[in-house]
Coordinates of N, CA and C in Angstrom, one line a residue:
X1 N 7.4 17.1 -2.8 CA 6.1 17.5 -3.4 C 6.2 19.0 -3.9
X2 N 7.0 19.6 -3.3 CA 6.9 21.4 -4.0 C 8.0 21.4 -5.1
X3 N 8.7 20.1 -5.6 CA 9.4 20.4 -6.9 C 8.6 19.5 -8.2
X4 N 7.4 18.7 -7.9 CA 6.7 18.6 -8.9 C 5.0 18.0 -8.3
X5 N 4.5 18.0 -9.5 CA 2.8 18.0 -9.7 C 2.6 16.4 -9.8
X6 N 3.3 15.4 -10.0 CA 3.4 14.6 -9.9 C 3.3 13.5 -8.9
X7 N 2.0 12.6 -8.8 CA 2.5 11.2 -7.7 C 3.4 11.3 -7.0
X8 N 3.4 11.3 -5.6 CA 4.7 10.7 -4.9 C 4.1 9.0 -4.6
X9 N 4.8 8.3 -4.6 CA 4.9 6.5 -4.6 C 6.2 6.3 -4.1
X10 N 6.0 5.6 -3.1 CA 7.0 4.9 -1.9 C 6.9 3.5 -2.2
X11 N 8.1 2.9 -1.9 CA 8.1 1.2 -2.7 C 9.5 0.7 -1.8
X12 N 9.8 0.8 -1.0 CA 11.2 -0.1 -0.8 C 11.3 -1.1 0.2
X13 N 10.9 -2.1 0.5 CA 10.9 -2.9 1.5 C 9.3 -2.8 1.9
X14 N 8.5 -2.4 1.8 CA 6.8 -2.0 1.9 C 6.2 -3.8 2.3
X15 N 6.0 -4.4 3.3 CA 5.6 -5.6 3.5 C 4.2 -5.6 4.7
X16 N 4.4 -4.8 5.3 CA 3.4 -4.6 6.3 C 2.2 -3.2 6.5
X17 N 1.3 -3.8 7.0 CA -0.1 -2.5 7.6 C 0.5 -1.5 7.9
X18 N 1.5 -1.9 9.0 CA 2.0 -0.7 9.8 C 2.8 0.6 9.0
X19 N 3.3 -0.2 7.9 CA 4.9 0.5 7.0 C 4.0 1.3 6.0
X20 N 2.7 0.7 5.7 CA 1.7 0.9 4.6 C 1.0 3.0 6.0
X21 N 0.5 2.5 6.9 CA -0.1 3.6 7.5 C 0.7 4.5 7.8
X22 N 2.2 4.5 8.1 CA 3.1 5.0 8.2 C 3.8 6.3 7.1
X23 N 3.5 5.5 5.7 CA 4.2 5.7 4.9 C 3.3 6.4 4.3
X24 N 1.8 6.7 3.9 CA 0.7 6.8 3.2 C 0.7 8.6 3.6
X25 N 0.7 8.8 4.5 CA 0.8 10.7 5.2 C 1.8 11.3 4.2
X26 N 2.8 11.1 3.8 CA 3.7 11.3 3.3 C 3.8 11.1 1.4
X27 N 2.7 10.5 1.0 CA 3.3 9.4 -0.2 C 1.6 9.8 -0.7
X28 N 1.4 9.5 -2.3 CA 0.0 9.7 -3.0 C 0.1 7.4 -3.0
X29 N 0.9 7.2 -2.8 CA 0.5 5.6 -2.7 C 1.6 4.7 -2.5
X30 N 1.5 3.5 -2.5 CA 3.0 2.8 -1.9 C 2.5 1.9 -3.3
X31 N 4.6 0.9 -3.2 CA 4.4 0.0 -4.2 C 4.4 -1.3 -3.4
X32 N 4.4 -2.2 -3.4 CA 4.4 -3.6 -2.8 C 5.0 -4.5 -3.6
X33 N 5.6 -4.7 -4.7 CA 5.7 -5.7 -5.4 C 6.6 -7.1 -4.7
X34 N 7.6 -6.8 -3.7 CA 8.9 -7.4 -3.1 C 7.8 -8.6 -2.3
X35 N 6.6 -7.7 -1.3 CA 5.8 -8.2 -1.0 C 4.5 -9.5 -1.2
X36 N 4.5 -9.3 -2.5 CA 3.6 -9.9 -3.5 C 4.5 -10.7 -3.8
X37 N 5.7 -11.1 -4.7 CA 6.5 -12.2 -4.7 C 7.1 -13.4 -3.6
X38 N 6.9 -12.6 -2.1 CA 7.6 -13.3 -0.9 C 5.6 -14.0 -0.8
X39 N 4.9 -13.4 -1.1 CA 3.4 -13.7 -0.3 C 3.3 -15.4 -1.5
X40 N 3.5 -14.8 -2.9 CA 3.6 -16.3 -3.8 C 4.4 -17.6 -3.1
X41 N 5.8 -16.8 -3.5 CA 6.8 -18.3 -2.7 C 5.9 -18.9 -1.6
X42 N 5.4 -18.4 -0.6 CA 4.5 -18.9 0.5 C 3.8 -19.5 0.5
X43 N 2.8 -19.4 -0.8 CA 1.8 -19.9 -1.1 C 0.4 -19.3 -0.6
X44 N 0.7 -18.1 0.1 CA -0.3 -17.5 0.5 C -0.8 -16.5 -0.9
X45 N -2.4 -16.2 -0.7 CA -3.2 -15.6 -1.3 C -2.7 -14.3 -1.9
X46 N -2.0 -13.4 -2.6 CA -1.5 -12.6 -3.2 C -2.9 -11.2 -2.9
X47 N -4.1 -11.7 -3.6 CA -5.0 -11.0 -3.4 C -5.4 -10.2 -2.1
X48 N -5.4 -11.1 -1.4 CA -5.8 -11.1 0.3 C -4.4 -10.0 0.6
X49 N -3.6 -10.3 0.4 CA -2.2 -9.3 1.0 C -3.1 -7.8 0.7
X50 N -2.9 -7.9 -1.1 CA -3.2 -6.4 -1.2 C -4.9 -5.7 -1.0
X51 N -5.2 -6.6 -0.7 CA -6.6 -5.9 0.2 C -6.6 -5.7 1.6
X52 N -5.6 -6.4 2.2 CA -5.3 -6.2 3.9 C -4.6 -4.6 3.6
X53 N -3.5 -4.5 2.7 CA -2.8 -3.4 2.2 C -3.6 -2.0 2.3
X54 N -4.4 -2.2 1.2 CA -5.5 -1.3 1.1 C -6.3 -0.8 2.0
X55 N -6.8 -1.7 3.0 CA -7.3 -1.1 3.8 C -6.7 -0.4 4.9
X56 N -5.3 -1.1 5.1 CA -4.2 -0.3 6.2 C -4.5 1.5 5.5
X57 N -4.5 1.3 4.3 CA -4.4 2.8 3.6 C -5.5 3.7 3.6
X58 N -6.6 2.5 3.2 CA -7.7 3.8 3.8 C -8.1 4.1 5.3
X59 N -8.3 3.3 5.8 CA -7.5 3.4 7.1 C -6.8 4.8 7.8
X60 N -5.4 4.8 6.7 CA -4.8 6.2 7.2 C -5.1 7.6 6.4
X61 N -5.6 7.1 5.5 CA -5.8 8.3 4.6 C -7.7 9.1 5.1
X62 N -8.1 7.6 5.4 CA -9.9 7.8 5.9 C -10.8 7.8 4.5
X63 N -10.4 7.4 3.9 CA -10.9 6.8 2.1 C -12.2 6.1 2.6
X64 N -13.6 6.2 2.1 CA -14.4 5.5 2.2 C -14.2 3.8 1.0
X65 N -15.0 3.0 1.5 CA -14.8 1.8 0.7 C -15.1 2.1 -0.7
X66 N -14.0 1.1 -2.0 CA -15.0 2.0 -3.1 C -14.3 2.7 -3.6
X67 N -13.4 3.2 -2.7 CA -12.3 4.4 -3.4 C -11.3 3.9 -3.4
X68 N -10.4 4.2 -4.5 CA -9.1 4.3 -4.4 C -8.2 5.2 -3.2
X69 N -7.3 4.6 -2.6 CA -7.0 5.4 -1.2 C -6.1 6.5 -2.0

């Protein structure tokens, strides 16, 4: 962060709440994509992931609902 003004975004294996609250102190936001393709094959709700996501993040950041974390 002190060599630019720019987003920091964390993305590499990112699948879980935990990895998401962990990662968020450190980071302006995480990527999930690897996440989102393993949640399709499954057949699980894609949506639902990244709203579980999201809230792991406001959560750690303390974002009211509404916001972007």
């Amino acid at each position: 962060r002190s060599l630019t003004n720019m987003p920091v975004c964390a993305g590499c294996g990112i699948r879980t709440t935990a990895q998401v609250r962990s990662i968020i102190p450190a980071a302006d936001g995480v990527m999930v994509g690897s996440a989102l393709i393993e949640a399709i094959d499954r057949g699980d709700d894609p949506v639902q992931l990244v709203a579980k996501l999201r809230e792991a993040a406001r959560t750690a950041t303390g974002a009211k609902p509404g916001r972007q974390p």
